[in-house]
PDB file of C-alpha atoms in Angstrom:
ATOM      1  CA  GLN A   1     -15.144  24.531  25.815  1.00  0.00           C
ATOM      2  CA  GLN A   2     -18.328  26.304  26.961  1.00  0.00           C
ATOM      3  CA  ASN A   3     -17.722  24.698  30.342  1.00  0.00           C
ATOM      4  CA  ALA A   4     -14.123  26.006  30.387  1.00  0.00           C
ATOM      5  CA  ILE A   5     -12.753  22.479  29.791  1.00  0.00           C
ATOM      6  CA  GLN A   6      -9.889  22.636  27.319  1.00  0.00           C
ATOM      7  CA  PRO A   7      -9.519  19.764  24.853  1.00  0.00           C
ATOM      8  CA  ASN A   8      -6.337  17.688  25.036  1.00  0.00           C
ATOM      9  CA  GLN A   9      -4.286  16.006  22.320  1.00  0.00           C
ATOM     10  CA  LEU A  10      -6.492  12.920  22.126  1.00  0.00           C
ATOM     11  CA  THR A  11      -9.639  15.015  21.823  1.00  0.00           C
ATOM     12  CA  ILE A  12      -8.255  17.052  18.946  1.00  0.00           C
ATOM     13  CA  ILE A  13      -6.944  13.950  17.149  1.00  0.00           C
ATOM     14  CA  SER A  14     -10.383  12.331  17.459  1.00  0.00           C
ATOM     15  CA  ILE A  15     -12.042  15.479  16.038  1.00  0.00           C
ATOM     16  CA  LEU A  16      -9.609  15.530  13.104  1.00  0.00           C
ATOM     17  CA  GLN A  17     -10.225  11.854  12.430  1.00  0.00           C
ATOM     18  CA  ALA A  18     -13.934  12.568  12.315  1.00  0.00           C
ATOM     19  CA  CYS A  19     -13.284  15.458   9.935  1.00  0.00           C
ATOM     20  CA  SER A  20     -11.299  13.092   7.662  1.00  0.00           C
ATOM     21  CA  THR A  21     -14.498  11.157   6.974  1.00  0.00           C
ATOM     22  CA  LEU A  22     -16.130  14.275   5.471  1.00  0.00           C
ATOM     23  CA  VAL A  23     -15.679  15.246   1.837  1.00  0.00           C
ATOM     24  CA  THR A  24     -15.885  19.009   2.606  1.00  0.00           C
ATOM     25  CA  LEU A  25     -12.873  21.084   3.448  1.00  0.00           C
ATOM     26  CA  GLU A  26     -14.452  23.605   5.837  1.00  0.00           C
ATOM     27  CA  PRO A  27     -14.360  21.431   9.016  1.00  0.00           C
ATOM     28  CA  ASN A  28     -10.673  20.836   8.504  1.00  0.00           C
ATOM     29  CA  LYS A  29      -9.970  24.525   8.084  1.00  0.00           C
ATOM     30  CA  LEU A  30     -11.870  25.280  11.266  1.00  0.00           C
ATOM     31  CA  ALA A  31      -9.950  22.595  13.089  1.00  0.00           C
ATOM     32  CA  ASN A  32      -6.711  23.979  11.700  1.00  0.00           C
ATOM     33  CA  ASP A  33      -7.509  27.432  13.052  1.00  0.00           C
ATOM     34  CA  PHE A  34      -8.450  25.997  16.417  1.00  0.00           C
ATOM     35  CA  ILE A  35      -5.208  23.959  16.627  1.00  0.00           C
ATOM     36  CA  THR A  36      -3.118  27.085  15.923  1.00  0.00           C
ATOM     37  CA  LYS A  37      -5.025  29.126  18.587  1.00  0.00           C
ATOM     38  CA  SER A  38      -4.750  26.310  21.144  1.00  0.00           C
ATOM     39  CA  GLY A  39      -1.000  25.861  20.686  1.00  0.00           C
ATOM     40  CA  PHE A  40      -1.180  22.335  19.337  1.00  0.00           C
ATOM     41  CA  ASP A  41       0.416  23.290  16.033  1.00  0.00           C
ATOM     42  CA  SER A  42       3.727  22.059  17.388  1.00  0.00           C
ATOM     43  CA  ASP A  43       2.342  18.659  18.322  1.00  0.00           C
ATOM     44  CA  VAL A  44       3.640  16.199  15.757  1.00  0.00           C
ATOM     45  CA  TYR A  45       0.765  13.723  16.096  1.00  0.00           C
ATOM     46  CA  VAL A  46      -1.941  16.364  15.925  1.00  0.00           C
ATOM     47  CA  MET A  47      -0.377  17.923  12.829  1.00  0.00           C
ATOM     48  CA  SER A  48       0.147  14.497  11.192  1.00  0.00           C
ATOM     49  CA  THR A  49      -3.514  13.778  11.769  1.00  0.00           C
ATOM     50  CA  LEU A  50      -4.461  17.111  10.200  1.00  0.00           C
ATOM     51  CA  LEU A  51      -2.367  16.317   7.168  1.00  0.00           C
ATOM     52  CA  ASP A  52      -4.136  12.984   6.888  1.00  0.00           C
ATOM     53  CA  ALA A  53      -7.498  14.715   7.138  1.00  0.00           C
ATOM     54  CA  TYR A  54      -6.648  17.059   4.264  1.00  0.00           C
ATOM     55  CA  ALA A  55      -5.363  14.113   2.216  1.00  0.00           C
ATOM     56  CA  LYS A  56      -8.578  12.198   2.637  1.00  0.00           C
ATOM     57  CA  CYS A  57     -10.480  15.235   1.353  1.00  0.00           C
ATOM     58  CA  GLY A  58      -8.150  15.282  -1.667  1.00  0.00           C
ATOM     59  CA  LYS A  59      -6.800  18.707  -0.638  1.00  0.00           C
ATOM     60  CA  MET A  60      -3.025  18.129  -0.925  1.00  0.00           C
ATOM     61  CA  ASP A  61      -2.407  21.815  -1.612  1.00  0.00           C
ATOM     62  CA  GLU A  62      -3.789  22.667   1.876  1.00  0.00           C
ATOM     63  CA  ALA A  63      -1.827  19.735   3.328  1.00  0.00           C
ATOM     64  CA  LEU A  64       1.371  21.078   1.676  1.00  0.00           C
ATOM     65  CA  HIS A  65       0.693  24.575   3.048  1.00  0.00           C
ATOM     66  CA  THR A  66       0.177  23.221   6.528  1.00  0.00           C
ATOM     67  CA  PHE A  67       3.339  21.090   6.208  1.00  0.00           C
ATOM     68  CA  SER A  68       5.373  24.118   5.076  1.00  0.00           C
ATOM     69  CA  THR A  69       4.353  26.052   8.227  1.00  0.00           C
ATOM     70  CA  LEU A  70       5.707  23.403  10.598  1.00  0.00           C
ATOM     71  CA  GLN A  71       8.760  24.477  12.521  1.00  0.00           C
ATOM     72  CA  SER A  72       9.739  20.890  13.217  1.00  0.00           C
ATOM     73  CA  ARG A  73       9.172  18.013  10.819  1.00  0.00           C
ATOM     74  CA  SER A  74       9.510  14.493  12.062  1.00  0.00           C
ATOM     75  CA  VAL A  75       9.300  11.175  10.222  1.00  0.00           C
ATOM     76  CA  VAL A  76       5.631  11.087  11.204  1.00  0.00           C
ATOM     77  CA  THR A  77       4.743  14.349   9.390  1.00  0.00           C
ATOM     78  CA  TRP A  78       6.963  13.519   6.356  1.00  0.00           C
ATOM     79  CA  THR A  79       5.345  10.144   6.070  1.00  0.00           C
ATOM     80  CA  GLY A  80       1.904  11.796   6.442  1.00  0.00           C
ATOM     81  CA  MET A  81       2.637  13.860   3.357  1.00  0.00           C
ATOM     82  CA  ILE A  82       3.985  10.896   1.394  1.00  0.00           C
ATOM     83  CA  SER A  83       0.955   8.809   2.428  1.00  0.00           C
ATOM     84  CA  GLY A  84      -1.354  11.639   1.358  1.00  0.00           C
ATOM     85  CA  TYR A  85       0.122  11.822  -2.107  1.00  0.00           C
ATOM     86  CA  VAL A  86      -0.118   8.031  -2.466  1.00  0.00           C
ATOM     87  CA  GLU A  87      -3.717   8.103  -1.312  1.00  0.00           C
ATOM     88  CA  ASN A  88      -4.421  10.680  -4.031  1.00  0.00           C
ATOM     89  CA  GLN A  89      -2.565   8.610  -6.665  1.00  0.00           C
ATOM     90  CA  ASP A  90       0.303  11.113  -7.098  1.00  0.00           C
ATOM     91  CA  GLY A  91       3.229   8.712  -7.116  1.00  0.00           C
ATOM     92  CA  GLU A  92       5.724  11.248  -8.440  1.00  0.00           C
ATOM     93  CA  ALA A  93       5.052  13.783  -5.651  1.00  0.00           C
ATOM     94  CA  ALA A  94       5.194  10.989  -3.080  1.00  0.00           C
ATOM     95  CA  LEU A  95       8.668   9.906  -4.237  1.00  0.00           C
ATOM     96  CA  THR A  96       9.810  13.537  -4.373  1.00  0.00           C
ATOM     97  CA  PHE A  97       8.953  13.881  -0.693  1.00  0.00           C
ATOM     98  CA  PHE A  98      10.500  10.468   0.062  1.00  0.00           C
ATOM     99  CA  TYR A  99      13.877  11.568  -1.273  1.00  0.00           C
ATOM    100  CA  ARG A 100      13.605  15.107   0.051  1.00  0.00           C
ATOM    101  CA  MET A 101      13.057  13.917   3.660  1.00  0.00           C
ATOM    102  CA  GLN A 102      16.257  11.933   3.517  1.00  0.00           C
ATOM    103  CA  GLN A 103      18.158  14.898   2.049  1.00  0.00           C
ATOM    104  CA  GLU A 104      16.995  16.879   5.098  1.00  0.00           C
ATOM    105  CA  GLY A 105      18.306  14.194   7.447  1.00  0.00           C
ATOM    106  CA  VAL A 106      15.061  12.488   8.397  1.00  0.00           C
ATOM    107  CA  GLU A 107      15.306   8.719   8.408  1.00  0.00           C
ATOM    108  CA  PRO A 108      12.308   6.765   6.898  1.00  0.00           C
ATOM    109  CA  ASN A 109      10.595   4.112   8.949  1.00  0.00           C
ATOM    110  CA  GLN A 110       8.508   1.075   7.956  1.00  0.00           C
ATOM    111  CA  ALA A 111       5.406   3.163   7.133  1.00  0.00           C
ATOM    112  CA  THR A 112       7.491   5.533   4.998  1.00  0.00           C
ATOM    113  CA  PHE A 113       8.937   2.683   2.925  1.00  0.00           C
ATOM    114  CA  ILE A 114       5.526   1.099   2.413  1.00  0.00           C
ATOM    115  CA  CYS A 115       4.231   4.360   1.020  1.00  0.00           C
ATOM    116  CA  ALA A 116       7.319   4.792  -1.220  1.00  0.00           C
ATOM    117  CA  VAL A 117       6.868   1.321  -2.726  1.00  0.00           C
ATOM    118  CA  LYS A 118       3.196   2.013  -3.289  1.00  0.00           C
ATOM    119  CA  ALA A 119       4.156   5.180  -5.091  1.00  0.00           C
ATOM    120  CA  CYS A 120       6.268   3.098  -7.500  1.00  0.00           C
ATOM    121  CA  ILE A 121       3.220   0.878  -8.078  1.00  0.00           C
ATOM    122  CA  ILE A 122       1.064   3.908  -8.927  1.00  0.00           C
ATOM    123  CA  LEU A 123       3.489   5.152 -11.607  1.00  0.00           C
ATOM    124  CA  PRO A 124       4.367   2.203 -12.294  1.00  0.00           C
ATOM    125  CA  ASP A 125       8.141   2.559 -12.401  1.00  0.00           C
ATOM    126  CA  LEU A 126      10.425  -0.459 -12.018  1.00  0.00           C
ATOM    127  CA  ASP A 127      13.633   1.594 -11.939  1.00  0.00           C
ATOM    128  CA  GLN A 128      12.290   3.752  -9.100  1.00  0.00           C
ATOM    129  CA  GLY A 129      11.085   0.613  -7.387  1.00  0.00           C
ATOM    130  CA  LYS A 130      14.551  -0.892  -7.472  1.00  0.00           C
ATOM    131  CA  LEU A 131      16.036   2.351  -6.033  1.00  0.00           C
ATOM    132  CA  VAL A 132      13.520   2.321  -3.192  1.00  0.00           C
ATOM    133  CA  HIS A 133      14.192  -1.380  -2.624  1.00  0.00           C
ATOM    134  CA  SER A 134      17.972  -0.793  -2.417  1.00  0.00           C
ATOM    135  CA  CYS A 135      17.280   1.996   0.103  1.00  0.00           C
ATOM    136  CA  ILE A 136      15.119  -0.388   2.115  1.00  0.00           C
ATOM    137  CA  ILE A 137      18.005  -2.882   2.228  1.00  0.00           C
ATOM    138  CA  ARG A 138      20.585  -0.200   3.172  1.00  0.00           C
ATOM    139  CA  LYS A 139      18.399   1.040   6.015  1.00  0.00           C
ATOM    140  CA  GLY A 140      18.056  -2.444   7.510  1.00  0.00           C
ATOM    141  CA  PHE A 141      14.448  -3.176   6.496  1.00  0.00           C
ATOM    142  CA  GLY A 142      15.301  -5.867   3.941  1.00  0.00           C
ATOM    143  CA  SER A 143      13.751  -8.694   6.010  1.00  0.00           C
ATOM    144  CA  ASP A 144      10.622  -6.794   6.992  1.00  0.00           C
ATOM    145  CA  GLU A 145       7.649  -8.994   6.128  1.00  0.00           C
ATOM    146  CA  VAL A 146       5.156  -6.194   5.560  1.00  0.00           C
ATOM    147  CA  ILE A 147       7.464  -4.219   3.308  1.00  0.00           C
ATOM    148  CA  GLY A 148       8.374  -7.399   1.551  1.00  0.00           C
ATOM    149  CA  SER A 149       4.733  -8.108   0.681  1.00  0.00           C
ATOM    150  CA  VAL A 150       4.322  -4.633  -0.820  1.00  0.00           C
ATOM    151  CA  LEU A 151       7.578  -5.126  -2.804  1.00  0.00           C
ATOM    152  CA  ILE A 152       6.128  -8.326  -4.297  1.00  0.00           C
ATOM    153  CA  ASP A 153       3.129  -6.338  -5.526  1.00  0.00           C
ATOM    154  CA  MET A 154       5.456  -3.633  -6.957  1.00  0.00           C
ATOM    155  CA  TYR A 155       7.685  -6.026  -8.888  1.00  0.00           C
ATOM    156  CA  ALA A 156       4.685  -7.998 -10.287  1.00  0.00           C
ATOM    157  CA  THR A 157       2.847  -4.774 -11.250  1.00  0.00           C
ATOM    158  CA  CYS A 158       6.005  -3.416 -12.931  1.00  0.00           C
ATOM    159  CA  GLY A 159       6.455  -6.648 -14.928  1.00  0.00           C
ATOM    160  CA  SER A 160       9.376  -8.234 -13.034  1.00  0.00           C
ATOM    161  CA  LEU A 161       7.670 -11.538 -12.188  1.00  0.00           C
ATOM    162  CA  SER A 162      10.969 -13.405 -11.640  1.00  0.00           C
ATOM    163  CA  TYR A 163      12.010 -11.036  -8.860  1.00  0.00           C
ATOM    164  CA  ALA A 164       8.467 -11.099  -7.411  1.00  0.00           C
ATOM    165  CA  HIS A 165       8.747 -14.887  -7.185  1.00  0.00           C
ATOM    166  CA  LYS A 166      12.151 -14.532  -5.543  1.00  0.00           C
ATOM    167  CA  LEU A 167      10.762 -12.261  -2.835  1.00  0.00           C
ATOM    168  CA  LEU A 168       7.776 -14.562  -2.332  1.00  0.00           C
ATOM    169  CA  ASP A 169      10.172 -17.426  -1.690  1.00  0.00           C
ATOM    170  CA  GLY A 170      11.810 -15.176   0.928  1.00  0.00           C
ATOM    171  CA  LEU A 171       8.505 -14.623   2.618  1.00  0.00           C
ATOM    172  CA  ARG A 172       7.891 -18.378   2.685  1.00  0.00           C
ATOM    173  CA  SER A 173      11.182 -18.825   4.530  1.00  0.00           C
ATOM    174  CA  LEU A 174       9.967 -16.311   7.130  1.00  0.00           C
ATOM    175  CA  LYS A 175       6.814 -18.407   7.568  1.00  0.00           C
ATOM    176  CA  VAL A 176       4.400 -15.578   6.811  1.00  0.00           C
ATOM    177  CA  GLY A 177       0.704 -16.360   7.561  1.00  0.00           C
ATOM    178  CA  VAL A 178      -1.236 -18.590   5.226  1.00  0.00           C
ATOM    179  CA  ASP A 179      -3.847 -15.977   4.194  1.00  0.00           C
ATOM    180  CA  HIS A 180      -1.087 -13.449   3.489  1.00  0.00           C
ATOM    181  CA  MET A 181       0.779 -15.947   1.322  1.00  0.00           C
ATOM    182  CA  ALA A 182      -2.389 -16.893  -0.508  1.00  0.00           C
ATOM    183  CA  LEU A 183      -3.001 -13.309  -1.538  1.00  0.00           C
ATOM    184  CA  HIS A 184       0.441 -12.890  -3.041  1.00  0.00           C
ATOM    185  CA  GLU A 185       0.555 -16.331  -4.642  1.00  0.00           C
ATOM    186  CA  GLY A 186      -2.811 -15.695  -6.252  1.00  0.00           C
ATOM    187  CA  MET A 187      -1.648 -12.232  -7.386  1.00  0.00           C
ATOM    188  CA  LEU A 188       1.447 -13.678  -9.001  1.00  0.00           C
ATOM    189  CA  ILE A 189      -0.422 -16.283 -11.028  1.00  0.00           C
ATOM    190  CA  HIS A 190      -2.802 -13.591 -12.172  1.00  0.00           C
ATOM    191  CA  ALA A 191       0.175 -11.450 -13.215  1.00  0.00           C
ATOM    192  CA  GLU A 192       1.696 -14.364 -15.040  1.00  0.00           C
ATOM    193  CA  ILE A 193      -1.521 -15.007 -16.944  1.00  0.00           C
ATOM    194  CA  MET A 194      -1.790 -11.347 -17.925  1.00  0.00           C
ATOM    195  CA  ASP A 195       1.880 -11.143 -18.813  1.00  0.00           C
ATOM    196  CA  ARG A 196       1.623 -14.034 -21.195  1.00  0.00           C
ATOM    197  CA  GLY A 197      -1.613 -12.684 -22.719  1.00  0.00           C
ATOM    198  CA  ILE A 198      -3.197 -16.077 -22.187  1.00  0.00           C
ATOM    199  CA  GLN A 199      -6.664 -16.379 -23.838  1.00  0.00           C
ATOM    200  CA  ASN A 200      -7.130 -20.142 -24.042  1.00  0.00           C
ATOM    201  CA  ASP A 201      -9.466 -21.421 -21.346  1.00  0.00           C
ATOM    202  CA  LEU A 202      -7.906 -24.869 -21.068  1.00  0.00           C
ATOM    203  CA  TYR A 203      -4.399 -23.477 -20.859  1.00  0.00           C
ATOM    204  CA  THR A 204      -5.524 -21.120 -18.060  1.00  0.00           C
ATOM    205  CA  ILE A 205      -7.047 -24.040 -16.226  1.00  0.00           C
ATOM    206  CA  MET A 206      -3.883 -26.112 -16.505  1.00  0.00           C
ATOM    207  CA  LEU A 207      -1.702 -23.247 -15.393  1.00  0.00           C
ATOM    208  CA  CYS A 208      -3.857 -22.665 -12.322  1.00  0.00           C
ATOM    209  CA  LEU A 209      -3.932 -26.374 -11.524  1.00  0.00           C
ATOM    210  CA  SER A 210      -0.150 -26.613 -11.837  1.00  0.00           C
ATOM    211  CA  PHE A 211       0.147 -23.631  -9.508  1.00  0.00           C
ATOM    212  CA  MET A 212      -2.145 -25.164  -6.894  1.00  0.00           C
ATOM    213  CA  LEU A 213      -0.332 -28.528  -6.931  1.00  0.00           C
ATOM    214  CA  ASN A 214       2.988 -26.778  -6.319  1.00  0.00           C
ATOM    215  CA  VAL A 215       2.007 -24.795  -3.295  1.00  0.00           C
ATOM    216  CA  GLU A 216       0.797 -26.267  -0.016  1.00  0.00           C
ATOM    217  CA  ASN A 217      -1.765 -23.551   0.554  1.00  0.00           C
ATOM    218  CA  ARG A 218      -5.437 -24.212   0.016  1.00  0.00           C
ATOM    219  CA  GLY A 219      -6.110 -20.609   0.902  1.00  0.00           C
ATOM    220  CA  CYS A 220      -5.149 -19.788  -2.640  1.00  0.00           C
ATOM    221  CA  LEU A 221      -8.224 -21.622  -4.044  1.00  0.00           C
ATOM    222  CA  VAL A 222     -10.642 -18.737  -3.612  1.00  0.00           C
ATOM    223  CA  ILE A 223      -8.233 -16.326  -5.318  1.00  0.00           C
ATOM    224  CA  VAL A 224      -7.446 -18.699  -8.151  1.00  0.00           C
ATOM    225  CA  LEU A 225     -11.097 -19.479  -8.747  1.00  0.00           C
ATOM    226  CA  HIS A 226     -11.722 -15.746  -8.940  1.00  0.00           C
ATOM    227  CA  ILE A 227      -9.010 -15.549 -11.598  1.00  0.00           C
ATOM    228  CA  LEU A 228     -10.708 -18.372 -13.563  1.00  0.00           C
ATOM    229  CA  HIS A 229     -14.079 -16.672 -13.408  1.00  0.00           C
ATOM    230  CA  SER A 230     -12.620 -13.423 -14.664  1.00  0.00           C
ATOM    231  CA  ARG A 231     -10.632 -15.117 -17.456  1.00  0.00           C
ATOM    232  CA  CYS A 232     -13.021 -17.822 -18.594  1.00  0.00           C
ATOM    233  CA  GLY A 233     -16.219 -17.397 -16.618  1.00  0.00           C
ATOM    234  CA  HIS A 234     -18.346 -18.435 -19.589  1.00  0.00           C
ATOM    235  CA  ASN A 235     -16.917 -21.986 -19.421  1.00  0.00           C
ATOM    236  CA  LEU A 236     -18.439 -23.072 -16.073  1.00  0.00           C
ATOM    237  CA  ARG A 237     -17.896 -26.813 -16.825  1.00  0.00           C
ATOM    238  CA  LEU A 238     -14.096 -26.304 -16.866  1.00  0.00           C
ATOM    239  CA  ILE A 239     -14.204 -24.248 -13.662  1.00  0.00           C
ATOM    240  CA  GLN A 240     -16.331 -26.925 -11.947  1.00  0.00           C
ATOM    241  CA  LEU A 241     -13.836 -29.595 -13.082  1.00  0.00           C
ATOM    242  CA  PHE A 242     -10.947 -27.540 -11.722  1.00  0.00           C
ATOM    243  CA  ARG A 243     -12.751 -27.093  -8.353  1.00  0.00           C
ATOM    244  CA  LYS A 244     -13.347 -30.834  -8.083  1.00  0.00           C
ATOM    245  CA  MET A 245      -9.732 -31.723  -8.963  1.00  0.00           C
ATOM    246  CA  VAL A 246      -8.344 -29.351  -6.285  1.00  0.00           C
ATOM    247  CA  LEU A 247     -10.826 -30.023  -3.510  1.00  0.00           C
ATOM    248  CA  ASP A 248     -10.956 -33.812  -3.968  1.00  0.00           C
ATOM    249  CA  GLY A 249      -7.161 -33.922  -4.500  1.00  0.00           C
TER     250      GLY A 249
END
């Protein structure tokens, strides 16, 4: 600026992204003032990045104030607010914005739905999760692999393991990547163990072994072994036996 060179959109977005790594609010306020003076306050991507910067500082009140001053609110800025609330573990506010944006005629996209499902995980609220899921289907995102993976987490977290398994089977039919499948399959067996309140080491070992034999995915091994260590780490002999049985087949 001292050389009379005016920053463009990419420059401002880069500055805001740098500000988002700071825990103090002052740099974001200075950036906000500069954006207004430079006329970039109508740029949807600049303002969305500013909202994100506020959210990362945990300053959702400032983010809300900035959002309320926007003359035009796109799916990007709405999703920015929803994402901010999710990042700050306020699932209720996130869902309020999710429904409000649709009432105002703004259609959610993939990123919006992912944030909405994560909000249901935060609460956790199975009924809200089902409502969001039905909305996902109505809007044509029912076969989206990324959204589907977050839905699996939501249903498992909210205690609906049967539906989580059903969605997992759907992801298998879409041939989702091995590592991705391993994560969710490992998560589901962990949820099942916790749901049953299983304390017996041998029973846990047998359940894990049964799980491994019924899925053609060795990528699950690391996750399942982590579960074993967390549930019965004191019994190293059983864990070593399980490792040998799976690896040696």
